Tab-separated table of C-alpha atoms and ligand atoms in Angstrom:
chain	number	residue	atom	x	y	z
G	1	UNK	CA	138.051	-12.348	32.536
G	2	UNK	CA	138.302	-12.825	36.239
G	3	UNK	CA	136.534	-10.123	37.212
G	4	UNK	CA	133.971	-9.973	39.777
G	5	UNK	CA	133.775	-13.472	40.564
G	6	UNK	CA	134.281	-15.432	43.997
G	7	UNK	CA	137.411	-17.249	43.989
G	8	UNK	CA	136.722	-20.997	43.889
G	9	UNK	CA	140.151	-21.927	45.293
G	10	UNK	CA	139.358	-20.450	48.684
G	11	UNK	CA	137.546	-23.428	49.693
G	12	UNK	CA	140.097	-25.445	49.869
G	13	UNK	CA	142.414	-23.729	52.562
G	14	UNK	CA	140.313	-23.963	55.119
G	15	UNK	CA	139.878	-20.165	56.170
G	16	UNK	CA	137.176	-18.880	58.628
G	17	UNK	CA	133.629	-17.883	57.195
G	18	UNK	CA	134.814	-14.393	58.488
G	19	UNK	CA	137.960	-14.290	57.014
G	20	UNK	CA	136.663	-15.752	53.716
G	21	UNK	CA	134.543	-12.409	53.454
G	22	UNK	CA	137.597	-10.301	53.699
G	23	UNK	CA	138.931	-12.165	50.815
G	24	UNK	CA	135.695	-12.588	48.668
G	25	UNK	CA	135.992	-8.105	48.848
G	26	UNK	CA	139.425	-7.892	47.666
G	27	UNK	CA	139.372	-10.226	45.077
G	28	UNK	CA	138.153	-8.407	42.212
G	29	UNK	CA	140.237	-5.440	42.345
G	30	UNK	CA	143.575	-8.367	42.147
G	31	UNK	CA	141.699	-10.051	39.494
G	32	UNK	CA	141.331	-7.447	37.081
G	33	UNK	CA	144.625	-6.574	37.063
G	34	UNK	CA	145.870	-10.029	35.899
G	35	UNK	CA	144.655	-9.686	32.269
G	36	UNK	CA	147.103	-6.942	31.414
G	37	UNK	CA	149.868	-8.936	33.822
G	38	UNK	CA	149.109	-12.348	31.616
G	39	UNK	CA	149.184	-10.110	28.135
G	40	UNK	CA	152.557	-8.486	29.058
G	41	UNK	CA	154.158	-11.660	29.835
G	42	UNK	CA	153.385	-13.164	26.227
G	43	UNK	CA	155.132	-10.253	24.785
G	44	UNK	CA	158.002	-11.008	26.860
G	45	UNK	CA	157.775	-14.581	26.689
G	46	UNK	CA	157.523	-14.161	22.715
G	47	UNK	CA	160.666	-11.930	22.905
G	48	UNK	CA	162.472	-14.568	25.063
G	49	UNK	CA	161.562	-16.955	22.562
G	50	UNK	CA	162.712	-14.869	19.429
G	51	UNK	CA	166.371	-14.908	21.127
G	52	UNK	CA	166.460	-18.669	21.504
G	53	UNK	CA	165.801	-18.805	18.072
G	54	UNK	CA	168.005	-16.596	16.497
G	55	UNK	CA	170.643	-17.887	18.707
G	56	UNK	CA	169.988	-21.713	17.514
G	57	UNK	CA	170.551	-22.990	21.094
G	58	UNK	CA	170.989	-25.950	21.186
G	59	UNK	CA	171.246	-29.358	23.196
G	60	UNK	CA	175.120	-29.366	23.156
G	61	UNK	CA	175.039	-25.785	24.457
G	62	UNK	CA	174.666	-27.477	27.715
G	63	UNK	CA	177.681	-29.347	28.186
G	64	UNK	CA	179.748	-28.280	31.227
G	65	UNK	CA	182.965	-26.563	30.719
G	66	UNK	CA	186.453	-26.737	33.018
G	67	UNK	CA	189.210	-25.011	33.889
G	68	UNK	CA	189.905	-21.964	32.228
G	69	UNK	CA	186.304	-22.450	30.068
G	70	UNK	CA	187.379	-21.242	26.875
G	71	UNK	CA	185.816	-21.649	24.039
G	72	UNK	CA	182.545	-22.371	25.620
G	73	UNK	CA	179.686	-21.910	23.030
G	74	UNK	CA	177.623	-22.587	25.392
G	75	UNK	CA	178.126	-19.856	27.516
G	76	UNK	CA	178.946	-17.570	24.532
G	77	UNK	CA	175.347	-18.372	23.181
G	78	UNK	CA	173.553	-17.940	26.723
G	79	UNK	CA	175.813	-14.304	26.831
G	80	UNK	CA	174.495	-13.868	23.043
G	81	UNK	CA	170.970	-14.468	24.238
G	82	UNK	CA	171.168	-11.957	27.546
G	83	UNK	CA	171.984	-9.277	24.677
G	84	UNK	CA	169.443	-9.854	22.681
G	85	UNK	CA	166.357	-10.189	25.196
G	86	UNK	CA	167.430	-6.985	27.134
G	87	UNK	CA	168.874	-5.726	23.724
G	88	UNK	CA	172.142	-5.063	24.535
G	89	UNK	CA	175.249	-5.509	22.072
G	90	UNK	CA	177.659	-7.694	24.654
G	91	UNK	CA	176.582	-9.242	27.669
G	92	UNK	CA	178.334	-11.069	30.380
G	93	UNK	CA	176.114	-13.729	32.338
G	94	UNK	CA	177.869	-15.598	35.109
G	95	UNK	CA	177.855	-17.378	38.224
G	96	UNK	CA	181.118	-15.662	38.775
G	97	UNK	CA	179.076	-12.953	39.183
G	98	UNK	CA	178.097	-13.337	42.652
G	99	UNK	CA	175.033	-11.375	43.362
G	100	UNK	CA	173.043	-8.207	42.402
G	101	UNK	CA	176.111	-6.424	44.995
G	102	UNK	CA	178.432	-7.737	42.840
G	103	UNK	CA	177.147	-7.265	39.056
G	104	UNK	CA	176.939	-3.675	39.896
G	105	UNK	CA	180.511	-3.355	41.642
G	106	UNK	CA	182.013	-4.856	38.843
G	107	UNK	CA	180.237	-2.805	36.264
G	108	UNK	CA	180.928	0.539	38.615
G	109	UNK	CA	184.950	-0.428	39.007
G	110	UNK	CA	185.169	-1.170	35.153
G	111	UNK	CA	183.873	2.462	34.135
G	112	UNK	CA	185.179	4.286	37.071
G	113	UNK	CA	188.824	5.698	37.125
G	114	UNK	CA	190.508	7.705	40.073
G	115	UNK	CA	188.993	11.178	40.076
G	116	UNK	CA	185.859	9.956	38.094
G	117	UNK	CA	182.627	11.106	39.377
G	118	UNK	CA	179.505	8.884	40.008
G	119	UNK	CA	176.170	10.099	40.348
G	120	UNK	CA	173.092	8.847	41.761
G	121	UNK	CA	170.008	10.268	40.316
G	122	UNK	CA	167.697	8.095	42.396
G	123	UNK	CA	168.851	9.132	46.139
G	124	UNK	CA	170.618	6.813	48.353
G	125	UNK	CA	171.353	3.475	46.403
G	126	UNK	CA	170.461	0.021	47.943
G	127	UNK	CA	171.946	-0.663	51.295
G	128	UNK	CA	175.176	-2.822	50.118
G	129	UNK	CA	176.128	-0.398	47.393
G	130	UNK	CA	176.184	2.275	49.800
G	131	UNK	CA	179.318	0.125	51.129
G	132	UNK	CA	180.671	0.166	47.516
G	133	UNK	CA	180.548	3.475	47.181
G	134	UNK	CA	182.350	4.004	50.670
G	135	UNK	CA	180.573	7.469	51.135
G	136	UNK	CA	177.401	9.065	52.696
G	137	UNK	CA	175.281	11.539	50.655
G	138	UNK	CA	177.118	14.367	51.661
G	139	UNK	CA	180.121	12.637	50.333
G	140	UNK	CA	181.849	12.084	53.639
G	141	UNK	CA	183.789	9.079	53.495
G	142	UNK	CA	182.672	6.493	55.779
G	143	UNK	CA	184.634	3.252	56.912
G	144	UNK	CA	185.126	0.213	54.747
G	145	UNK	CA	188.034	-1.082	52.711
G	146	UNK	CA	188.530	-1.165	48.724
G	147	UNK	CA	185.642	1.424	48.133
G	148	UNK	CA	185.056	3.509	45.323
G	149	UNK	CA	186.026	6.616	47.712
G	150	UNK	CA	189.437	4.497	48.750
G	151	UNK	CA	189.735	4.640	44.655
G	152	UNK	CA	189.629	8.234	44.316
G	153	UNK	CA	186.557	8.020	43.212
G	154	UNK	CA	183.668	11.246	43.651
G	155	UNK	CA	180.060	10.715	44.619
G	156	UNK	CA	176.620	12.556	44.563
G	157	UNK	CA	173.413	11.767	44.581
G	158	UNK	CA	170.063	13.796	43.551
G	159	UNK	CA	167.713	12.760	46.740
G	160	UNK	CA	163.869	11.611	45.684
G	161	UNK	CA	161.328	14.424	46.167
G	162	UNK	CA	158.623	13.937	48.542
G	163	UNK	CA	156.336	12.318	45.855
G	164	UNK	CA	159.492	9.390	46.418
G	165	UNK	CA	160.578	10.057	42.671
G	166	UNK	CA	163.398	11.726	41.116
G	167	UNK	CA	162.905	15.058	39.956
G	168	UNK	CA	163.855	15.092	36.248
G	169	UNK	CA	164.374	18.804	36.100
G	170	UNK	CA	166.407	19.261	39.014
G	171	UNK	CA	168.482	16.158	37.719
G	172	UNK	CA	169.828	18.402	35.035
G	173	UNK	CA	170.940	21.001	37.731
G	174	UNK	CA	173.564	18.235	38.925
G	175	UNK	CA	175.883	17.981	35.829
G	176	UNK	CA	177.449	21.104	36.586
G	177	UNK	CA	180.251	18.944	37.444
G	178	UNK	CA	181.684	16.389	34.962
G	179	UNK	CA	180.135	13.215	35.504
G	180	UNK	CA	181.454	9.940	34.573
G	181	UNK	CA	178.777	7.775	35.502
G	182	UNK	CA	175.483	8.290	36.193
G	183	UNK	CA	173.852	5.311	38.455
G	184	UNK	CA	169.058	4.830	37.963
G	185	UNK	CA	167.891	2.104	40.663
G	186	UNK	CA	164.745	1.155	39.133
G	187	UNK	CA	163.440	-0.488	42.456
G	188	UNK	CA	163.504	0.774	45.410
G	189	UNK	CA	164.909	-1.867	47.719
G	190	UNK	CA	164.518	-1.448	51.614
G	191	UNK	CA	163.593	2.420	51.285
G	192	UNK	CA	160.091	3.562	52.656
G	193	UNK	CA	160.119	6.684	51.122
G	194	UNK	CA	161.542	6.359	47.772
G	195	UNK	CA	158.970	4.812	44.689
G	196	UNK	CA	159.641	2.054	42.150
G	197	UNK	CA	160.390	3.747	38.830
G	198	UNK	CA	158.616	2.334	35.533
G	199	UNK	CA	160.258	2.501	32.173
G	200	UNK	CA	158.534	5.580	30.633
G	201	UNK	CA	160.617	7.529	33.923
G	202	UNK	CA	163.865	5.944	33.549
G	203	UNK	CA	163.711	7.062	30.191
G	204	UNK	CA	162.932	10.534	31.352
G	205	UNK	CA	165.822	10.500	33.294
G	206	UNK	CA	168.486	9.047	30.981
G	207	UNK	CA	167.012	11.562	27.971
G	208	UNK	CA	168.030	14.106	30.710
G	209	UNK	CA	171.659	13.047	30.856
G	210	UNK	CA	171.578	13.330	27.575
G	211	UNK	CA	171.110	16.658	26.864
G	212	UNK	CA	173.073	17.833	29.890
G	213	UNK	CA	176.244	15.292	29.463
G	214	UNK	CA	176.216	13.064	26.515
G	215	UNK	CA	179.417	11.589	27.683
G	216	UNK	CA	177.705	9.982	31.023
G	217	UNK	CA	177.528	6.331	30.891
G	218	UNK	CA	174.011	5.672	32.651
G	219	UNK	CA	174.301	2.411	34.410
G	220	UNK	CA	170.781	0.871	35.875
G	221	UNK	CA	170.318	-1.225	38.533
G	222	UNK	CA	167.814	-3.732	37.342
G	223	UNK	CA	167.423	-6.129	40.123
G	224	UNK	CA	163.629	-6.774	40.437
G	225	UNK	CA	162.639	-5.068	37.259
G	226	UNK	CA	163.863	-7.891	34.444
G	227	UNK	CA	160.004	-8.830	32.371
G	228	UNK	CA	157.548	-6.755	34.671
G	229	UNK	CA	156.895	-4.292	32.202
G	230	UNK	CA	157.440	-4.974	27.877
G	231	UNK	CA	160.374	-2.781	27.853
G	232	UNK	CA	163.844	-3.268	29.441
G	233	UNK	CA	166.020	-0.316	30.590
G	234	UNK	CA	168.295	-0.561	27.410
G	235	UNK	CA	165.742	0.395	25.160
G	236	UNK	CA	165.314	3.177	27.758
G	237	UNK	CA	168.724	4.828	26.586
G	238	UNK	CA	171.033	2.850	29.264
G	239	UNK	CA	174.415	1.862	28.223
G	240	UNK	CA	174.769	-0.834	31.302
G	241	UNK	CA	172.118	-2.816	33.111
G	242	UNK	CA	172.270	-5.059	35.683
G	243	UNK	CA	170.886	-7.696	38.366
G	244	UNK	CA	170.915	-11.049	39.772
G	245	UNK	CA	169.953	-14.351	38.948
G	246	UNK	CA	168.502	-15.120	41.716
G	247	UNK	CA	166.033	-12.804	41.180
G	248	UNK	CA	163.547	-12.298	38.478
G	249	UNK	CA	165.959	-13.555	35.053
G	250	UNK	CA	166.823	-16.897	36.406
G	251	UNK	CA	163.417	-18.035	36.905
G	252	UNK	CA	163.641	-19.647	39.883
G	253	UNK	CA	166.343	-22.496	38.133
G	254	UNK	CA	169.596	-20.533	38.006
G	255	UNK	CA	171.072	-21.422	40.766
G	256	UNK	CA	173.434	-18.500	41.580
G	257	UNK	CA	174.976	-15.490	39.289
G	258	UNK	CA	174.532	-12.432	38.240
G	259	UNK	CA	174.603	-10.631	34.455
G	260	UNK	CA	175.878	-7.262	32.962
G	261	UNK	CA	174.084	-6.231	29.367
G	262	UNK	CA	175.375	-3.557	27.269
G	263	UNK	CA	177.027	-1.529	24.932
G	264	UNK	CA	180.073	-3.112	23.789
G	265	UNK	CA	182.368	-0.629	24.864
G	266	UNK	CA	180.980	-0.380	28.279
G	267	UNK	CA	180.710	-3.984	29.037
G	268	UNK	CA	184.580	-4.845	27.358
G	269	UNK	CA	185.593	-2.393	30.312
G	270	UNK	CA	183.100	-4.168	32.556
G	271	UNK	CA	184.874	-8.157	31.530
G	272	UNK	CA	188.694	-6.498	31.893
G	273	UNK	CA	187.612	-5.913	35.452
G	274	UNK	CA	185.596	-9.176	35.710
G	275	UNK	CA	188.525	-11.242	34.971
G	276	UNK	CA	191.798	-9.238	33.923
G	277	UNK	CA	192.714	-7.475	31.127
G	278	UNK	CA	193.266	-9.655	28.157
G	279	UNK	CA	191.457	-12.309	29.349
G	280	UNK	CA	188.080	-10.440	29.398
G	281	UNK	CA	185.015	-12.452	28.491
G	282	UNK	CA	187.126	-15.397	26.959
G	283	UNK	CA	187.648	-17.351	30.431
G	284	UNK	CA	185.102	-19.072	33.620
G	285	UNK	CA	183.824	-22.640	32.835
G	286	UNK	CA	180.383	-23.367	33.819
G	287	UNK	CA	178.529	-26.157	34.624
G	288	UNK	CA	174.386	-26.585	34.505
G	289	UNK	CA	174.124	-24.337	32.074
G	290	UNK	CA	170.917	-25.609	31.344
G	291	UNK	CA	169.698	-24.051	34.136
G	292	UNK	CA	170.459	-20.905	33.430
G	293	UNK	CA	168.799	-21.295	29.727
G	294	UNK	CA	165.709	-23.077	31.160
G	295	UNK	CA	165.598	-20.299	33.812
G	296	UNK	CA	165.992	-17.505	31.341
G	297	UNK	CA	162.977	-18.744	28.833
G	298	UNK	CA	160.752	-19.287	32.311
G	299	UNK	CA	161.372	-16.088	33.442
G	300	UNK	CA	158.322	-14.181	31.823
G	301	UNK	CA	156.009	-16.491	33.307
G	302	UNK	CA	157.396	-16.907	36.711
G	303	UNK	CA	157.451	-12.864	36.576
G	304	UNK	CA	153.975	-13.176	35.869
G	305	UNK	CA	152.602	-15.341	38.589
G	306	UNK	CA	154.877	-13.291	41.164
G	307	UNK	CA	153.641	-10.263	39.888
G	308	UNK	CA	149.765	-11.794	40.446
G	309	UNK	CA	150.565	-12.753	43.697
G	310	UNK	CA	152.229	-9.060	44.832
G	311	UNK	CA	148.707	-7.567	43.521
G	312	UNK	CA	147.033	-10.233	44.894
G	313	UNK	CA	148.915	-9.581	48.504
G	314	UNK	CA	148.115	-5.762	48.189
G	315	UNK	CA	144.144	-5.992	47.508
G	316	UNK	CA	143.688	-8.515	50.432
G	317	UNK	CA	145.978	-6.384	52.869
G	318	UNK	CA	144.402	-3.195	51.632
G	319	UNK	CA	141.087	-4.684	52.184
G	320	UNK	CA	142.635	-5.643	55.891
G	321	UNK	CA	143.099	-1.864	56.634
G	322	UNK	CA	147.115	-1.590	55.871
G	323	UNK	CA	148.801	0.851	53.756
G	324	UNK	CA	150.364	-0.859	50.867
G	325	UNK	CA	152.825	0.230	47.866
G	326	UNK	CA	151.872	-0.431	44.898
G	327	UNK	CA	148.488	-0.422	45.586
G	328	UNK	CA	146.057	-3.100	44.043
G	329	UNK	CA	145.764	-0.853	40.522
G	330	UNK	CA	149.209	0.569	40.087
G	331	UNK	CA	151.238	0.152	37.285
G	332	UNK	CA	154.156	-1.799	38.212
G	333	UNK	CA	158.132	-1.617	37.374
G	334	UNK	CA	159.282	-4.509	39.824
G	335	UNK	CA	158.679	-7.182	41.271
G	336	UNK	CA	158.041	-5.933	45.432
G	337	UNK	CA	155.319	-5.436	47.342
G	338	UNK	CA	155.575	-3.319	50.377
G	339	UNK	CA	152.878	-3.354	53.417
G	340	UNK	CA	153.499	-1.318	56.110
G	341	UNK	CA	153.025	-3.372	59.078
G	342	UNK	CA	153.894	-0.106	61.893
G	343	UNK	CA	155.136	-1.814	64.236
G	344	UNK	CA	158.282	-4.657	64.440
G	345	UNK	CA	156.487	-7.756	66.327
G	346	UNK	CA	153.882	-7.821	63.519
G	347	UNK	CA	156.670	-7.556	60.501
G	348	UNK	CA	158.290	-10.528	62.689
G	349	UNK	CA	154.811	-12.388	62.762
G	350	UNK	CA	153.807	-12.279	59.393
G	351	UNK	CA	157.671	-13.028	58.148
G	352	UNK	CA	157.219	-16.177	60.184
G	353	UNK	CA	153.971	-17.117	58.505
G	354	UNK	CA	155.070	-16.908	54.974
G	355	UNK	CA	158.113	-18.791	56.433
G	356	UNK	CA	155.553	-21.547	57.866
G	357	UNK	CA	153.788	-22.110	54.705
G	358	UNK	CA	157.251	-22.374	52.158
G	359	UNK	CA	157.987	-26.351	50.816
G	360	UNK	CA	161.739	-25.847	52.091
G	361	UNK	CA	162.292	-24.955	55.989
G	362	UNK	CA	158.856	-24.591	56.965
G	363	UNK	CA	159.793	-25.264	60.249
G	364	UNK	CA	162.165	-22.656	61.250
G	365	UNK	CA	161.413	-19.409	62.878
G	366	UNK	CA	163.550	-16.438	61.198
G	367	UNK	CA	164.830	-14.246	63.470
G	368	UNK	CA	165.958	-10.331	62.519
G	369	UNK	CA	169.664	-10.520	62.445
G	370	UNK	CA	172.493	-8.387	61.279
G	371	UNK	CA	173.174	-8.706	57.334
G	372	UNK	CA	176.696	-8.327	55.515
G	373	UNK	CA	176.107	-5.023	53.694
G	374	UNK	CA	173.154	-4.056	55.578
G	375	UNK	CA	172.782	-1.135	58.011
G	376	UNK	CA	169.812	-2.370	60.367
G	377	UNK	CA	169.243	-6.365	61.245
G	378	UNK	CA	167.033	-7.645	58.597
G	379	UNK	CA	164.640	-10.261	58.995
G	380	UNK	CA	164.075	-13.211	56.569
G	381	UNK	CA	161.426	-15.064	56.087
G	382	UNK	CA	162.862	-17.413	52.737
G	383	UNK	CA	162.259	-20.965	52.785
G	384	UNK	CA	163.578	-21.440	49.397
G	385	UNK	CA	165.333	-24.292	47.441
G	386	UNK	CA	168.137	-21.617	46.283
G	387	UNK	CA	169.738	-20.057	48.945
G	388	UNK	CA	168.544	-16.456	49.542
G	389	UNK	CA	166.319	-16.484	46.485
G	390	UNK	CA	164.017	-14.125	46.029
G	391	UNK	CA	162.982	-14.969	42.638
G	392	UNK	CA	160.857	-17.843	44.510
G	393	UNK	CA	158.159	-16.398	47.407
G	394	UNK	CA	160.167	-15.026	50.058
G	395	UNK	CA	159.082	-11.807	52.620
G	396	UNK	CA	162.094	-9.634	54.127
G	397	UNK	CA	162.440	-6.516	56.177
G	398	UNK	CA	165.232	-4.235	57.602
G	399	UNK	CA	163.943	-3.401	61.846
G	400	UNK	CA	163.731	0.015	61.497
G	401	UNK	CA	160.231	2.055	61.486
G	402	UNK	CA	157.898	2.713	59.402
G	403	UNK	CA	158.214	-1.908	59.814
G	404	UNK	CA	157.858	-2.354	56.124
G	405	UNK	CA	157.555	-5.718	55.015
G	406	UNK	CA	158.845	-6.133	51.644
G	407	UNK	CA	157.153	-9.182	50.011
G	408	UNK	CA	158.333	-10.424	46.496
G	409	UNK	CA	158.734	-13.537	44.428
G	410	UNK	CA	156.996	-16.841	43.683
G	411	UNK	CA	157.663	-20.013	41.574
G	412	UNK	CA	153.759	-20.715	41.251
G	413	UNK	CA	151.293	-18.757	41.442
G	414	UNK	CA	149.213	-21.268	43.530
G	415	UNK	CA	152.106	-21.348	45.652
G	416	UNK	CA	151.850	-17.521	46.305
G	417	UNK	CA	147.657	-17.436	46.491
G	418	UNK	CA	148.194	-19.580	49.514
G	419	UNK	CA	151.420	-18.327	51.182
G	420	UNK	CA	149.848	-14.522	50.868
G	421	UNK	CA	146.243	-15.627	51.815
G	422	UNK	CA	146.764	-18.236	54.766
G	423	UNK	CA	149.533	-15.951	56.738
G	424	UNK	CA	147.493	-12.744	56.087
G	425	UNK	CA	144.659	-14.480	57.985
G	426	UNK	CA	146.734	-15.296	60.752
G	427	UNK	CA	148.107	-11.441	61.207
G	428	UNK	CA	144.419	-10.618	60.601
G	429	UNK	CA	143.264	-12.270	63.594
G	430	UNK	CA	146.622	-11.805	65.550
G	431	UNK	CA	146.335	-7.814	65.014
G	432	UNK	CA	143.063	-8.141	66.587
G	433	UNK	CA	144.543	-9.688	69.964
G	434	UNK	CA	142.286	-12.942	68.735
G	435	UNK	CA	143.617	-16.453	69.004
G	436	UNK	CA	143.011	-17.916	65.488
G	437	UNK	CA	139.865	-20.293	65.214
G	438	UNK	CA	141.479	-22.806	62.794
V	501	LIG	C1	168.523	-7.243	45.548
V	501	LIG	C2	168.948	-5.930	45.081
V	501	LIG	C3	170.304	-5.605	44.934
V	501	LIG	C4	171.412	-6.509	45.368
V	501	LIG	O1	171.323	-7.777	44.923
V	501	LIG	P1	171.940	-8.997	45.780
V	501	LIG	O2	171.879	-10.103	44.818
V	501	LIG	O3	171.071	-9.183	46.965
V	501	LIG	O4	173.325	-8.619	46.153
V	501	LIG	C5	170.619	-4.372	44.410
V	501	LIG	N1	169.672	-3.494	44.073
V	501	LIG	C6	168.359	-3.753	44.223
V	501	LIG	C7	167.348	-2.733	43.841
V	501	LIG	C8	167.955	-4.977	44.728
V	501	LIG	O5	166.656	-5.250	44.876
């Protein structure tokens, strides 16, 4: 429905006649992608709906809780809701759940006991779980206190071939040994050479465990993944998935938090470790849960227009000459767009453009700096209303070659047509040693 046409909008950002050209050629292959973009998010915005419903939530269903929290319905109904959207049987949705980092360490300490093993099937995990896990690939312990490793706890991973995905068949070869947990990151995080995985090859991957080890619980890592495709990694065969609500499920409203979605089984292990054992899911008040509902039933949309503005970001870079992942036509599992910049003063330039043009700290200049939990000094560029957010348009990248930058998010779409558009002009004309006309 968009296809072919000029874009009307870019009159009204005051680009050069040259640079207007560049966008007027990459404009159709973004635009016909967003038909299939807008038709997924109806399904999942349909689904979303569905839960609300059968859940009968409800005004008082936002009323803060204190203190211990029990006997919040509230929270019991947004928890009831989390299962049913990502079609779990017991969920646990909380902003005592820190972050992404801290979803998955409680979910991997819940189902992990001394002498346990825990696999990776998608080669080294995101930076800070490599500090969770408290070993390097070759399962040499490295330093760090209150590990996995410090637990007694095995590790192995299955590196990505050369095509950056997981080799289903040589997954099976790695069950020789009994293994307790087996770990799928569907997105790739801050790795160059490893591919976002879509639902059809998770599923390959868990129907391998499967067959090789039915006892493996096969935990996911779903940060960046939640409503880009119709299908979440539960109905995939996973028995935990997880992320952050500052990503993609909180819709740009949660304010902080993270969720755990499951079998029963898994996730009752998963609350004893939460909390303690015999409290479980029964305690932690919560306030504004509204937010949290709101940000839930936005979600599909907001995953939409991000997801427009990543393709839209990849066709008008591609057009510009730079290698980008996903390109323009790719099916996509998550959320990220990654151009490769090659070399670290242009990451640091356009970082500081996106930066320029976000409503909240337009002003500052983000710097690469060393990160908690990360290996190389990342650089920022996140002028968002939620700390750290990148459910909203933010642009990160570790300093280390190939100078990735990893661009992701976007509460409007609008918002993300002009961030991506007016900052990719600048580099355009920076890259070619040009002072910029406007
Ligand atoms: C963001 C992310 C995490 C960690 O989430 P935080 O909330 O930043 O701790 C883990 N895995 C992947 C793939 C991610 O993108």
């Amino acid at each position: 429905m968009y296809n072919n046409r000029k874009p009307g909008w870019i009159n009204y950002l005051n680009l050069t006649t040259e640079f207007k050209e560049i966008v007027n050629k990459a404009w159709p292959e973004a635009a016909c992608q967003w038909e299939e973009i807008e038709n997924i998010a109806v399904y999942n915005q349909n689904k979303v709906l569905e839960a609300f419903k059968e859940e009968k939530v409800n005004e008082d269903d936002f009323r803060d809780s204190s203190g211990y929290g029990y006997f919040d319905t509230g929270r019991e109904k947004l928890e009831n809701v989390f299962s049913r959207v990502f079609q779990g049987n017991k969920a646990l949705v909380r902003p005592h759940i820190l972050s992404g980092t801290h979803a998955l360490t409680v979910a991997l300490f819940g189902l992990l006991r001394p002498g346990d093993k825990l696999l990776s099937l998608t080669g080294a995990p995101y930076d800070t779980l490599s500090n969770i896990i408290g070993a390097d690939n070759n399962n040499h312990a490295t330093s760090g206190k209150g590990t996995l490793t410090e637990w007694g706890i095995k590790y192995g991973e299955l590196p990505v071939d050369n095509s950056g995905y997981p080799d289903p068949e040589k997954a099976a070869a790695c069950f020789q040994e009994q293994v307790k947990v087996a770990f799928i990151q569907k997105s790739p995080g801050y790795s160059s050479h490893r591919c976002t995985l879509d639902i059809k090859q998770v599923k390959e991957l868990i129907e391998v465990v499967r067959r090789c080890s039915p006892r493996t619980t096969v935990l996911v890592d779903n940060c960046y993944g939640e409503f880009v495709e119709k299908a979440e990694p539960a109905e995939a065969g996973a028995d935990v998935v997880a992320g952050s609500l500052i990503k993609n499920p909180g819709g740009g409203l949660a304010p902080n938090g993270g969720y755990i979605v499951g079998e029963s089984s898994c996730v009752d292990l998963i609350a004893a470790r939460y909390s303690a054992p015999g409290l479980e899911e029964s305690v932690g008040s919560m306030t504004d849960k509204r937010l949290y509902f709101m940000g839930l039933f936005q979600a599909p949309a907001l995953v939409a227009a991000a997801t427009k503005s990543a393709v839209w970001a990849a066709s008008l870079f591609k057009e510009m000459g730079f290698r980008v992942d996903p390109d323009p036509r790719d099916k996509r599992g998550d959320l990220v767009q990654k151009i490769e910049l090659d070399c670290p003063e242009r990451v640091k330039y356009f970082i500081k453009e996106i930066q320029q043009n976000s409503p909240v700290d337009s002003f500052v200049v983000p710097e690469p700096s060393p990160m908690p939990g990360y290996r190389d000094p990342v650089i920022m560029g996140a002028g968002t209303f939620i700390q750290g957010a990148s459910s909203e348009l933010s642009c990160d990248a570790p300093v280390r070659p190939p100078y990735t930058a990893f661009l992701q998010g976007g509460l409007t779409l609008q918002h993300g047509l002009i961030a991506v558009t007016k900052a990719a002009e600048k580099l355009y004309f920076h890259t070619r040693g040009q002072q910029f006309p406007g």
